[in-house]
Short mmCIF file of C-alpha atoms (C1' of nucleotides) in Angstrom, two decimals:
data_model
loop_
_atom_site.label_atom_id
_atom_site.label_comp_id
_atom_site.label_asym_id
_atom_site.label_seq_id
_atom_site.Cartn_x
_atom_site.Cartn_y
_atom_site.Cartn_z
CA UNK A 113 0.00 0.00 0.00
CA UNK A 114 1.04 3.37 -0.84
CA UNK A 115 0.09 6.66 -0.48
CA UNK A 116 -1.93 8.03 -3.33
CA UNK A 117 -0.88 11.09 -5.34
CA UNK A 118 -4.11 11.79 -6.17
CA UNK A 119 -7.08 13.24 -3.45
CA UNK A 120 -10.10 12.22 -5.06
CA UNK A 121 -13.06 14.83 -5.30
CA UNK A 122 -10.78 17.66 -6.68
CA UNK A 123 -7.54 19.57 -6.57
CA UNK A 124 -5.96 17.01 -9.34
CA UNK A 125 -3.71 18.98 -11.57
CA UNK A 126 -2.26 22.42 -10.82
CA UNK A 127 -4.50 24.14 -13.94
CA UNK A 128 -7.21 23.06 -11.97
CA UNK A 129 -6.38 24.29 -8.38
CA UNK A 130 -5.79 27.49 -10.40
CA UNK A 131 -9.09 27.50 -12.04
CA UNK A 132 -10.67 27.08 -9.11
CA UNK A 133 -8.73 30.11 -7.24
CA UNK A 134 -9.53 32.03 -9.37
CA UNK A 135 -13.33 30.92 -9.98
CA UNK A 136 -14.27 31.36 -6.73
CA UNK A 137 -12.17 35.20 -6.77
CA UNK A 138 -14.52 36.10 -9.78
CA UNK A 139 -17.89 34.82 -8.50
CA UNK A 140 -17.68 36.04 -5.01
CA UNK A 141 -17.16 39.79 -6.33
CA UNK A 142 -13.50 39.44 -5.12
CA UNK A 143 -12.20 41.56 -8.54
CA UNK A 144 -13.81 44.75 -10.11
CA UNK A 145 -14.83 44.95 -13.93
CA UNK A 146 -12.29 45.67 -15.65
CA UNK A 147 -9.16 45.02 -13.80
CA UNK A 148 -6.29 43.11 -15.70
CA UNK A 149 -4.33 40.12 -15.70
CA UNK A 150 -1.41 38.77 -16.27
CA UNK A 151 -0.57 35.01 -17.08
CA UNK A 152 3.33 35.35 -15.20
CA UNK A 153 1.69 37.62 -12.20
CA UNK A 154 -0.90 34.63 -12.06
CA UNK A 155 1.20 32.22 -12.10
CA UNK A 156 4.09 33.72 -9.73
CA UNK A 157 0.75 34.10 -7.22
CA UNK A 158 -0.23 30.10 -7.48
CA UNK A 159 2.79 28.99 -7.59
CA UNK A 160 3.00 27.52 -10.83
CA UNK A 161 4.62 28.16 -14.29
CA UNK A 162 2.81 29.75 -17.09
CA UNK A 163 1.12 27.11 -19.15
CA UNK A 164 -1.61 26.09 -16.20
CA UNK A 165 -1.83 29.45 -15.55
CA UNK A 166 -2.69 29.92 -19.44
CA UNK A 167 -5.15 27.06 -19.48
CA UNK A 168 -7.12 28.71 -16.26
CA UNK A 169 -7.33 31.64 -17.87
CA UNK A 170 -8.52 30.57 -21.44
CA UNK A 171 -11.13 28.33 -20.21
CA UNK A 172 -12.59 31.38 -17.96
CA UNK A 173 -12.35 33.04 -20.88
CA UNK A 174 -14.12 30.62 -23.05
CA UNK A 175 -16.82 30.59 -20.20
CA UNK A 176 -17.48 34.57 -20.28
CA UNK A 177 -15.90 34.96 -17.14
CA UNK A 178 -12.84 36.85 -18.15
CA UNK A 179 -12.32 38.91 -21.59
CA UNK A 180 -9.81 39.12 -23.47
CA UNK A 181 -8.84 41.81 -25.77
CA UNK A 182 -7.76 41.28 -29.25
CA UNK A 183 -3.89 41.56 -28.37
CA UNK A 184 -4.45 38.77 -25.86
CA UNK A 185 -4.44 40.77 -22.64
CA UNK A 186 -7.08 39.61 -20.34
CA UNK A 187 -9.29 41.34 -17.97
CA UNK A 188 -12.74 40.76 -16.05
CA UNK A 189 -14.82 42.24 -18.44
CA UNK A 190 -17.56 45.43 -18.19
CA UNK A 191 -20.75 44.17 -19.32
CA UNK A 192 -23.45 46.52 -21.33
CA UNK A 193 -26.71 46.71 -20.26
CA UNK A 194 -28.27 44.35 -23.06
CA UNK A 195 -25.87 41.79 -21.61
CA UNK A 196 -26.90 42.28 -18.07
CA UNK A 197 -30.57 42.00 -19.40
CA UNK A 198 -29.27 38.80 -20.75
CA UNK A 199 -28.17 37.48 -18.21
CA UNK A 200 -30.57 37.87 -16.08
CA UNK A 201 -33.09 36.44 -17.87
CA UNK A 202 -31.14 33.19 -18.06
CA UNK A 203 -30.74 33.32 -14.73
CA UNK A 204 -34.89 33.89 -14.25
CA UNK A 205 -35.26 30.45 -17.14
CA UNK A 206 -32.66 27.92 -15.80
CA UNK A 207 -33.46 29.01 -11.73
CA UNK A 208 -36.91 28.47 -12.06
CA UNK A 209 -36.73 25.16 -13.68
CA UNK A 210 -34.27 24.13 -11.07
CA UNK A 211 -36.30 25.21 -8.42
CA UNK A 212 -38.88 23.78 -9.92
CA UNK A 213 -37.33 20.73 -9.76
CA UNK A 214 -36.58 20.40 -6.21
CA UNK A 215 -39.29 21.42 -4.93
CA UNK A 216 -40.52 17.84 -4.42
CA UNK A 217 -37.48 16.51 -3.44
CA UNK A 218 -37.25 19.28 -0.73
CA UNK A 219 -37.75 18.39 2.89
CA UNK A 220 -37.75 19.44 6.30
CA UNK A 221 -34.06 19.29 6.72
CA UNK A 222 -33.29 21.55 3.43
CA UNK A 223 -35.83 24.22 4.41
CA UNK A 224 -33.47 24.33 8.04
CA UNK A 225 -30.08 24.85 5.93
CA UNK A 226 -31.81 27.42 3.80
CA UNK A 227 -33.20 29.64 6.58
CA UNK A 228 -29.91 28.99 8.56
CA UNK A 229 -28.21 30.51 5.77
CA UNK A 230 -30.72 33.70 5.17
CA UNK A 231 -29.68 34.32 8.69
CA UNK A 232 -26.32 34.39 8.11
CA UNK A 233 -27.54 36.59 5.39
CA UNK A 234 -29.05 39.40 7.58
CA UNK A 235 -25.82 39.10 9.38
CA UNK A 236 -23.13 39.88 6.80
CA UNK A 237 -25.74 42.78 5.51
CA UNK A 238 -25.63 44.56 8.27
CA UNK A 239 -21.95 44.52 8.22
CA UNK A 240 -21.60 46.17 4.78
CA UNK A 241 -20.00 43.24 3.57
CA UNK A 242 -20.54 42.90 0.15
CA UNK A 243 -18.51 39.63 -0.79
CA UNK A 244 -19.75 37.97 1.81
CA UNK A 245 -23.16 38.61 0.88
CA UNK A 246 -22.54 37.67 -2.53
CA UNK A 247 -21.27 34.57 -1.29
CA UNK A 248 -23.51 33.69 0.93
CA UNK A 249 -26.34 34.44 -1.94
CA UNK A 250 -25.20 32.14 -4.30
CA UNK A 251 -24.52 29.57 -1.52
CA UNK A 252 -28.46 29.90 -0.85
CA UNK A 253 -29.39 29.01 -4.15
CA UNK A 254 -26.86 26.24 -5.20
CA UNK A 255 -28.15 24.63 -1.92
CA UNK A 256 -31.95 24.90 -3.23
CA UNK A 257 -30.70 23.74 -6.80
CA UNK A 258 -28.38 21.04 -5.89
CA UNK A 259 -31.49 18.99 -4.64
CA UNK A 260 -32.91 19.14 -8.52
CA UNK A 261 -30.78 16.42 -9.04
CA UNK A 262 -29.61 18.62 -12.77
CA UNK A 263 -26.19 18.78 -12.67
CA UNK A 264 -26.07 20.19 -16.38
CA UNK A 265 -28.63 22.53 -15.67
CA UNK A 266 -26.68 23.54 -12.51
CA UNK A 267 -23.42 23.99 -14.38
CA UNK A 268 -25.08 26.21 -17.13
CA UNK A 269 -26.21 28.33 -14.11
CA UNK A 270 -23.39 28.78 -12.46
CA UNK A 271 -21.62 30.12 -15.80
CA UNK A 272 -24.38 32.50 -15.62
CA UNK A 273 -23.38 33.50 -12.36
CA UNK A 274 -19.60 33.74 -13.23
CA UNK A 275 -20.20 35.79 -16.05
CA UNK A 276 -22.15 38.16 -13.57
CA UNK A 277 -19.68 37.95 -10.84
CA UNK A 278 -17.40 40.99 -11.04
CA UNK A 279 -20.51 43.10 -12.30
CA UNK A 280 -22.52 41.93 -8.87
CA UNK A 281 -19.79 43.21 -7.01
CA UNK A 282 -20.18 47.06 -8.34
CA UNK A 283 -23.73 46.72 -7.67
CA UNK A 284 -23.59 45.81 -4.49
CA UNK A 285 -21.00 47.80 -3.62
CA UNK A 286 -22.56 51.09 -4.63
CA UNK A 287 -25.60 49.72 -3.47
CA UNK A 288 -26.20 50.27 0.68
CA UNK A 289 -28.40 47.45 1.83
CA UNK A 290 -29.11 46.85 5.29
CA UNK A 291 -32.19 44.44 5.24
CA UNK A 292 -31.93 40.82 3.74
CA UNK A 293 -33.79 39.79 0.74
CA UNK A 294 -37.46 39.81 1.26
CA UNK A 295 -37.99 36.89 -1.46
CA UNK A 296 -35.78 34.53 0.07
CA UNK A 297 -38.39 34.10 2.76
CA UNK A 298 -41.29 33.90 0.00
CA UNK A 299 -38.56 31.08 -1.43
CA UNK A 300 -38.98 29.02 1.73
CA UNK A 301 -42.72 29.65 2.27
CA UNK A 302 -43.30 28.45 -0.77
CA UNK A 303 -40.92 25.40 -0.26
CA UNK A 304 -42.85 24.69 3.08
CA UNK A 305 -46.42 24.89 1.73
CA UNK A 306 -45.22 22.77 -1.60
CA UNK A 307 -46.61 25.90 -3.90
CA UNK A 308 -45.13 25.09 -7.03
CA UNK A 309 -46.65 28.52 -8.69
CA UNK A 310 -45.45 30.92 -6.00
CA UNK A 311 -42.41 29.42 -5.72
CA UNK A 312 -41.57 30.06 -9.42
CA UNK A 313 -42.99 33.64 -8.64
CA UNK A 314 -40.49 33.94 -5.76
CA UNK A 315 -37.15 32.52 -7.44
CA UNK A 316 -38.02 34.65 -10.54
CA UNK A 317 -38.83 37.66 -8.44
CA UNK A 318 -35.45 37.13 -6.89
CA UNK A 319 -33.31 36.86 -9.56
CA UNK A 320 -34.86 40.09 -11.36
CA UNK A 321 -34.57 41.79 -8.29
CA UNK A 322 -30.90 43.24 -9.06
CA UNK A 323 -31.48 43.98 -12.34
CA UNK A 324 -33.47 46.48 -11.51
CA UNK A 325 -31.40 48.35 -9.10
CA UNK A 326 -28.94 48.63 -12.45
CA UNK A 327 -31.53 50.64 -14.31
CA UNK A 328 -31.18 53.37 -11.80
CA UNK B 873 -1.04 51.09 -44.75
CA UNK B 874 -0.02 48.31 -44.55
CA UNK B 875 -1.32 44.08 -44.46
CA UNK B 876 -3.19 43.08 -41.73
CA UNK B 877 -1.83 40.36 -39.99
CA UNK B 878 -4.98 39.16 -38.24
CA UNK B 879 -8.59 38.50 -40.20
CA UNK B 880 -10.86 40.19 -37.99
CA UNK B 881 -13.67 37.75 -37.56
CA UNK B 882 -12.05 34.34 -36.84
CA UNK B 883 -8.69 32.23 -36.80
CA UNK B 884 -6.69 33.94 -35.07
CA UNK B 885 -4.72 31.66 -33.45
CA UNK B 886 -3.66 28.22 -33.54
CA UNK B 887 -5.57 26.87 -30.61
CA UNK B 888 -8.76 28.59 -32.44
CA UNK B 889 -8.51 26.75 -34.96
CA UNK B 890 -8.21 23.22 -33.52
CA UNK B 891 -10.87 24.47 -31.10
CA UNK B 892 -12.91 25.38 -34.46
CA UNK B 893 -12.16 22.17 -36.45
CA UNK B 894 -12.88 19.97 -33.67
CA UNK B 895 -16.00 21.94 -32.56
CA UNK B 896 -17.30 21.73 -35.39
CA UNK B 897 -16.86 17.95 -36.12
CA UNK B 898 -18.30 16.96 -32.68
CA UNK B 899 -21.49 19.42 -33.04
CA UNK B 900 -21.88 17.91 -36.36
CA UNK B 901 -22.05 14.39 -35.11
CA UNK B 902 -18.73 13.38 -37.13
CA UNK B 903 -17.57 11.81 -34.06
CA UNK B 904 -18.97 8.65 -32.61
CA UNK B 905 -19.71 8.55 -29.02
CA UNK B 906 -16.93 6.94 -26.88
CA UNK B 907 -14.10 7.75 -29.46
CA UNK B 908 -10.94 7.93 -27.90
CA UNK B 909 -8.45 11.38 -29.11
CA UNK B 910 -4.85 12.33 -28.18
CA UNK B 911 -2.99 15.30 -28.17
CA UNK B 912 -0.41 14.56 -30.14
CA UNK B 913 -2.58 13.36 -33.01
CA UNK B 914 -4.68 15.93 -33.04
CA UNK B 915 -2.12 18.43 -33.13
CA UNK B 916 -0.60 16.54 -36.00
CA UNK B 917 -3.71 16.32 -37.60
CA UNK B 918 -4.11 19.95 -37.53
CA UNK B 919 -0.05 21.25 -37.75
CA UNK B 920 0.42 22.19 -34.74
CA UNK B 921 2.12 21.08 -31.22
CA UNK B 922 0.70 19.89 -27.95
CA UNK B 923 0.50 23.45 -26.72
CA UNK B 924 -2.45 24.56 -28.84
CA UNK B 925 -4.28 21.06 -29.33
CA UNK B 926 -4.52 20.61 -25.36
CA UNK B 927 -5.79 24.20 -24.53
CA UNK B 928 -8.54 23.60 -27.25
CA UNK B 929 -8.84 19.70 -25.83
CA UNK B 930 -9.25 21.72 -22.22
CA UNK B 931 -11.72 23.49 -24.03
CA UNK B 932 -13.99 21.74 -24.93
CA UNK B 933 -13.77 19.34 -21.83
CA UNK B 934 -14.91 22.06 -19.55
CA UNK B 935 -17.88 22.60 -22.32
CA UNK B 936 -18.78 19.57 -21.58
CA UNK B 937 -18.19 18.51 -25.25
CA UNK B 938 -15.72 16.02 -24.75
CA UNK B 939 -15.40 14.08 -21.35
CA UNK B 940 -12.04 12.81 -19.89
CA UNK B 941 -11.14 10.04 -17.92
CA UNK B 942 -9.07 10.53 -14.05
CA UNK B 943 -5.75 9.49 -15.89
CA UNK B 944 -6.37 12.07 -18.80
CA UNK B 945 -7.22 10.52 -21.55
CA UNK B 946 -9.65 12.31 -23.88
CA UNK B 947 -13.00 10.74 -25.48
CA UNK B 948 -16.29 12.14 -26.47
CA UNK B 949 -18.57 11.42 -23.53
CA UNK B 950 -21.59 8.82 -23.52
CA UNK B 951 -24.13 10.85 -21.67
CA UNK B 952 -26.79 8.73 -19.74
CA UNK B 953 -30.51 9.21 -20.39
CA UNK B 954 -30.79 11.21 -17.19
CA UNK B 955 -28.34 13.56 -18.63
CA UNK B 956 -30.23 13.82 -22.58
CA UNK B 957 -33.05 14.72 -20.76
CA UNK B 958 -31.89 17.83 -18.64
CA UNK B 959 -30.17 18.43 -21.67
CA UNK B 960 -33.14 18.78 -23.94
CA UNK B 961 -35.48 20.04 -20.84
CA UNK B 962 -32.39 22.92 -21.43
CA UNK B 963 -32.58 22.77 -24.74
CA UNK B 964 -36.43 23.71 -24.62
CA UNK B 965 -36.14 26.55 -22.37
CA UNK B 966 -33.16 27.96 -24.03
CA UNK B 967 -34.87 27.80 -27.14
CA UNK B 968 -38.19 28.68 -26.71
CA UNK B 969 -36.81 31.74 -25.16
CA UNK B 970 -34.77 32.37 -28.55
CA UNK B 971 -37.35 32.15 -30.52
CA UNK B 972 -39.81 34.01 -28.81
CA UNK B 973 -37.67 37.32 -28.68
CA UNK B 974 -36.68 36.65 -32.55
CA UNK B 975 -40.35 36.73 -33.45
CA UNK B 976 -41.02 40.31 -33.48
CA UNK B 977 -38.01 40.83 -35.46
CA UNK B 978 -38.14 37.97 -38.04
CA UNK B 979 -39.71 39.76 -41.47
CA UNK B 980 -40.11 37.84 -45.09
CA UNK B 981 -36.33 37.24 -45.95
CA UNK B 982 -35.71 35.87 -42.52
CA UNK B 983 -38.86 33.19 -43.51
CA UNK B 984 -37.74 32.83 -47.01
CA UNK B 985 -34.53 31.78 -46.12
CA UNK B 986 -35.98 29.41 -43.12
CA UNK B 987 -37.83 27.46 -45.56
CA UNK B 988 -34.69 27.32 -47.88
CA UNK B 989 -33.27 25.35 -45.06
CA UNK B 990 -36.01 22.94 -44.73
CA UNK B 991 -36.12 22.37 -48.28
CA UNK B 992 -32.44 21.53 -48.62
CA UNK B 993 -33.47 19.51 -45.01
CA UNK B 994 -35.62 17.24 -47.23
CA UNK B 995 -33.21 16.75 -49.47
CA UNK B 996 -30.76 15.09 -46.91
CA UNK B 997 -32.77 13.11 -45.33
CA UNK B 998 -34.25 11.48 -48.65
CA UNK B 999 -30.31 10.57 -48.86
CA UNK B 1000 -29.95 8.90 -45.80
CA UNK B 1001 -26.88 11.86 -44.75
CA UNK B 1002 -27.07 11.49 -40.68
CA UNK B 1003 -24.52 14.51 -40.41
CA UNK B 1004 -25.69 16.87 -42.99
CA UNK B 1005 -29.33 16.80 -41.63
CA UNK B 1006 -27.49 17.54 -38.37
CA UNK B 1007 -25.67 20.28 -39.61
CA UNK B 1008 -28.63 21.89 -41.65
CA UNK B 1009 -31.13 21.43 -38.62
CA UNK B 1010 -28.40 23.17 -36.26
CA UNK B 1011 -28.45 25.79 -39.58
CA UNK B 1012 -31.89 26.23 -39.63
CA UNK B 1013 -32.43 26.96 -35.61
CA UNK B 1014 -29.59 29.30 -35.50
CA UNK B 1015 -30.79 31.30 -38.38
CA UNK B 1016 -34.10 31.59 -36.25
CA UNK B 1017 -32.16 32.53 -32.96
CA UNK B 1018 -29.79 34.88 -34.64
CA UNK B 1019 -32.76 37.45 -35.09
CA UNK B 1020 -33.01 37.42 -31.49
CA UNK B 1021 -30.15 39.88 -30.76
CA UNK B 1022 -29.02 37.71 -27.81
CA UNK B 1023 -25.21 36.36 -27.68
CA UNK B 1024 -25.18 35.09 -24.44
CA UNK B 1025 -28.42 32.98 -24.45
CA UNK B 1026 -27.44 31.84 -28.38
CA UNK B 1027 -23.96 30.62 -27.01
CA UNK B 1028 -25.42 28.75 -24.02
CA UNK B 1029 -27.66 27.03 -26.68
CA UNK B 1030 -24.34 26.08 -28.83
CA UNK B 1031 -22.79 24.83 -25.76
CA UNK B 1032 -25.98 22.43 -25.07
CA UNK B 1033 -26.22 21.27 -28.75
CA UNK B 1034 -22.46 20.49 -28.14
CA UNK B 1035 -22.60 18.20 -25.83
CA UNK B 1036 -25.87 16.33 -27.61
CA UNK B 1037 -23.37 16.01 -30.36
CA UNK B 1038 -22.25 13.07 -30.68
CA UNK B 1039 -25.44 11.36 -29.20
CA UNK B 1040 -27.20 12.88 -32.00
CA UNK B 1041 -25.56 11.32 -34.68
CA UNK B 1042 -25.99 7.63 -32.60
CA UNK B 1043 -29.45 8.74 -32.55
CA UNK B 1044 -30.23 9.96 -36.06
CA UNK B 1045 -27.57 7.58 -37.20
CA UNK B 1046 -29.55 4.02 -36.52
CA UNK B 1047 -32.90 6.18 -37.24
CA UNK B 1048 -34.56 5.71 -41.02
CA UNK B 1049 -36.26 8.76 -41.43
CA UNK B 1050 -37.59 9.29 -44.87
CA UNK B 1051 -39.58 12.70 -44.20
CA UNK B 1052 -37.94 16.24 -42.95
CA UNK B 1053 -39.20 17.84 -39.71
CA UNK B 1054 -42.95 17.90 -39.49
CA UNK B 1055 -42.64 21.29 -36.60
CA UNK B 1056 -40.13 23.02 -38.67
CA UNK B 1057 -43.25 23.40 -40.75
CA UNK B 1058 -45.42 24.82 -37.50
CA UNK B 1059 -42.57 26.92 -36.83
CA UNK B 1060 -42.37 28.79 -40.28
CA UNK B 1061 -46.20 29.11 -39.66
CA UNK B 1062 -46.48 30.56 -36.48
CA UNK B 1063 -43.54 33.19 -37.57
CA UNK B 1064 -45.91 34.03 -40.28
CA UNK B 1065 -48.68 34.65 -38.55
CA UNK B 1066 -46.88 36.17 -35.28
CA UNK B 1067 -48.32 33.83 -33.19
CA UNK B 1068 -46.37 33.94 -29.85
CA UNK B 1069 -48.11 30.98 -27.64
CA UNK B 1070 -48.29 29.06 -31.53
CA UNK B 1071 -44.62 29.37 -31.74
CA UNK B 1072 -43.05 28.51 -28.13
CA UNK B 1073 -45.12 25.35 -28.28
CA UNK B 1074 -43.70 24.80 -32.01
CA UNK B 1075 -40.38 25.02 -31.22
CA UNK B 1076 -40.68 23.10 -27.41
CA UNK B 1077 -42.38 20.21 -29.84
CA UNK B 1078 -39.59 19.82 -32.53
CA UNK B 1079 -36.51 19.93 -29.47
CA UNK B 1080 -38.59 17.28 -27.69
CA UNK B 1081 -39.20 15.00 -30.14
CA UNK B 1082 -35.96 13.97 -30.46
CA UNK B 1083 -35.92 13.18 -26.95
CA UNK B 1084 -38.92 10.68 -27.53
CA UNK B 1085 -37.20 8.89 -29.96
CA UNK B 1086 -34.10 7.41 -27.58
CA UNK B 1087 -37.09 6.11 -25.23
CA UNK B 1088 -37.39 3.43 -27.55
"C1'" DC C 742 4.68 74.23 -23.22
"C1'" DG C 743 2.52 70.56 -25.91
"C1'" DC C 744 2.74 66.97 -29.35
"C1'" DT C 745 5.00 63.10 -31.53
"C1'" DC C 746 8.17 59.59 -32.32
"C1'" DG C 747 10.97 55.79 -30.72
"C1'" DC C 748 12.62 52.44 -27.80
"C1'" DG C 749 12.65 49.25 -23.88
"C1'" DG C 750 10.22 46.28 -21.11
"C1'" DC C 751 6.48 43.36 -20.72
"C1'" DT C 752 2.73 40.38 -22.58
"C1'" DG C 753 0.78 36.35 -24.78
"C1'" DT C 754 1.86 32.39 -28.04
"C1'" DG C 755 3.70 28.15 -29.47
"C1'" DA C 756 7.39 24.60 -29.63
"C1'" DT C 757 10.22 21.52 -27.18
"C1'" DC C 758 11.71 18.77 -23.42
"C1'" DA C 759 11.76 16.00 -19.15
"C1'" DC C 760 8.88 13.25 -16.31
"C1'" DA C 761 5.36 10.40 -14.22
"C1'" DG C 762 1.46 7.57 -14.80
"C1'" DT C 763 -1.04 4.12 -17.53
"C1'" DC C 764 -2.44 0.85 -20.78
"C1'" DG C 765 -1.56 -3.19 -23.44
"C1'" DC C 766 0.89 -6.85 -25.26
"C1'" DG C 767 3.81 -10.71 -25.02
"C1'" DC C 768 6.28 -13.97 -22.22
"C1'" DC C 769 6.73 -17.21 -18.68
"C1'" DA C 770 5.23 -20.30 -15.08
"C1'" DT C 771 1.84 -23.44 -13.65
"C1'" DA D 65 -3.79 -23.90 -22.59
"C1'" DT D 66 -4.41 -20.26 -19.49
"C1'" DG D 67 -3.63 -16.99 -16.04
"C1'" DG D 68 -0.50 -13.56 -14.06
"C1'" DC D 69 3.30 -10.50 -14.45
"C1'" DG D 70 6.51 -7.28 -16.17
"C1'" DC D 71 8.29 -4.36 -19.51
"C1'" DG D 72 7.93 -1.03 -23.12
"C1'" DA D 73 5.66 2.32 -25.75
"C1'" DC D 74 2.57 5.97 -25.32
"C1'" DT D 75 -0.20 9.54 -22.95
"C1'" DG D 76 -0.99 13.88 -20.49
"C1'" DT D 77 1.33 17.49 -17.51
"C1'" DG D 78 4.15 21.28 -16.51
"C1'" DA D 79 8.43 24.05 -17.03
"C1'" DT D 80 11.34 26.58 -19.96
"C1'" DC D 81 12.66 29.03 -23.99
"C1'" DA D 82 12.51 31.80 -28.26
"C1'" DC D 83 9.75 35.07 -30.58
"C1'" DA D 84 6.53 38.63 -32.13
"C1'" DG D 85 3.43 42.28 -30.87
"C1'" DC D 86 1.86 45.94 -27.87
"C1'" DC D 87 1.78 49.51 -24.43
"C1'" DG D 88 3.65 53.24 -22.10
"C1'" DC D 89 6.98 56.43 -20.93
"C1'" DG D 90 10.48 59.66 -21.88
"C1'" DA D 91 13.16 62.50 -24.91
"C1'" DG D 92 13.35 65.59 -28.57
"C1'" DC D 93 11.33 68.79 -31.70
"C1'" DG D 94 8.11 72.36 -33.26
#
DNA sequence: CGCTCGCGGCTGTGATCACAGTCGCGCCAT
DNA sequence: ATGGCGCGACTGTGATCACAGCCGCGAGCG
């Protein structure tokens, strides 16, 4: 018996652990629109050479996350209104199916983690903390979606929320909250009383929510 | 003035265009499912090195077009009926969306040209040609989609036909169809006669009914 | 004082190389 | 004859290097 080079679940090859690093940077808000990167500065921060560093940063690319400018010089990118629109309305199809689908898979122990978490919600909101409440946002509805059972449908919406990432955090930023979202709770009311309608009103009321604050 | 080095609107680079070629083949169903590719030969295939044919491989892994094993190895993926099925529940949503925001924008050459395509469809498929019905039903829904004005939701919709790929071609491969489309038909219709609820339920039906078919 | 030209450093790209893991085929022992 | 084992060829990974293009800053000129 030996000991195995290899942890299972994730952190495989070093492209990946960069990948990841830097997913998680873009989707929590972490880096403003339009701040730039460089593969060596990247690389000299994980630890590695160049060429993961180059694969991390063309797949985020290919997945809207980053842009990259016709000379090859990468940056998070500033989206335009339409896109936003866009976006959002992806967000508004693909979460309501999800949601859709686990509603009847939901029980009593899901509803617990989900109002657990819109505490922790209030909590980071009062604080000003903007990352954390991004984080903890998206935490609240991979947890709802993850009981769908659609992992492709998941992964489509999370690209949706990558590609959103850097322009959440400006929102939010400019944006002085102190009170938690009020459709989360419709969210789990609707969860608890097994209203498929309402709960498809909720989720899509949610996810519109911050596109209107844009138009502003 | 002087030559430009770079054709604005596609090819730049090397990886592009392995990324291109082999996008191209898998979304036309030129690849079985389960095929097995390697680096090296696809980068001799296409005249280049690794570098280029494994950041396009990468690629298209994390689009979910091709699948790869723990060790590395590269192979189109088999998906599992579970999977076709959010994939095509995606596919309709996507879709219907597409359409539906196309619709007010679609005049007579935008029909004209639709039809074109389901001619030349019929053609095809009197011929018994699995990938060029594939490629000229992937024609004729983009040409719909384009008039929607909406990138991000038309390149989510690539990315979903991607991965159906190769299962396609299985699909249409051991199918003997003798007869094009019969909602490509109710789609044309509906565009003609602007009928919104006519048209989301054409276009749901002819992504569907593919889906019916692998029951079997 | 302001504009423009040029150069130096820095950036991404692609090829090559060294290495570790893996798969498969053939050989040998039973 | 058949099963197991070991070796060899092959695969992906990551680092390094050479190169071409771009950006910005400073000097020189009008």
């Amino acid at each position: 018996m030996q000991v195995q080079p290899r942890i299972p679940d994730s952190a495989q090859s070093a492209h990946d652990k960069v990948y990841r690093g830097l997913r998680t940077r873009i989707l929590h808000g972490q880096i403003a629109p339009g701040a730039a990167l460089t593969l060596r500065g990247i690389g000299r921060e994980f630890g590695v050479s160049m060429t993961p560093a180059r694969e991390a940063v063309q797949r985020l690319v290919a997945e809207g996350a980053l842009s990259m400018s016709s000379s090859g010089r990468v940056a998070t990118p500033e989206l335009s209104n339409e896109r936003i629109e866009e976006l959002a309305a992806l967000r508004a199809l693909i979460e309501v199916e999800l949601a859709s689908r686990a509603l009847p898979r939901a029980h009593m122990a899901l509803i617990d983690r989900l109002q657990a978490i819109d505490h922790h919600i209030a909590d980071v909101v009062s604080n000003r903390d903007a990352v954390g409440y991004i984080r903890a946002n998206l935490e609240f509805h991979r947890t709802l979606y993850l009981r769908a059972q659609a992992p492709a449908m998941l992964a489509m919406c999370e690209t949706v929320w990558l590609q959103l990432g850097p322009t959440m955090r400006a929102l939010y930023g400019r944006l002085r909250r102190t009170e938690p979202p009020q459709y989360h709770r419709l969210i789990v009311a609707a969860l608890k009383a097994g209203d498929e309608p309402g709960l498809r009103l909720a989720v899509r009321s949610d996810v519109t929510q911050g596109l209107r604050m844009l138009a502003s």
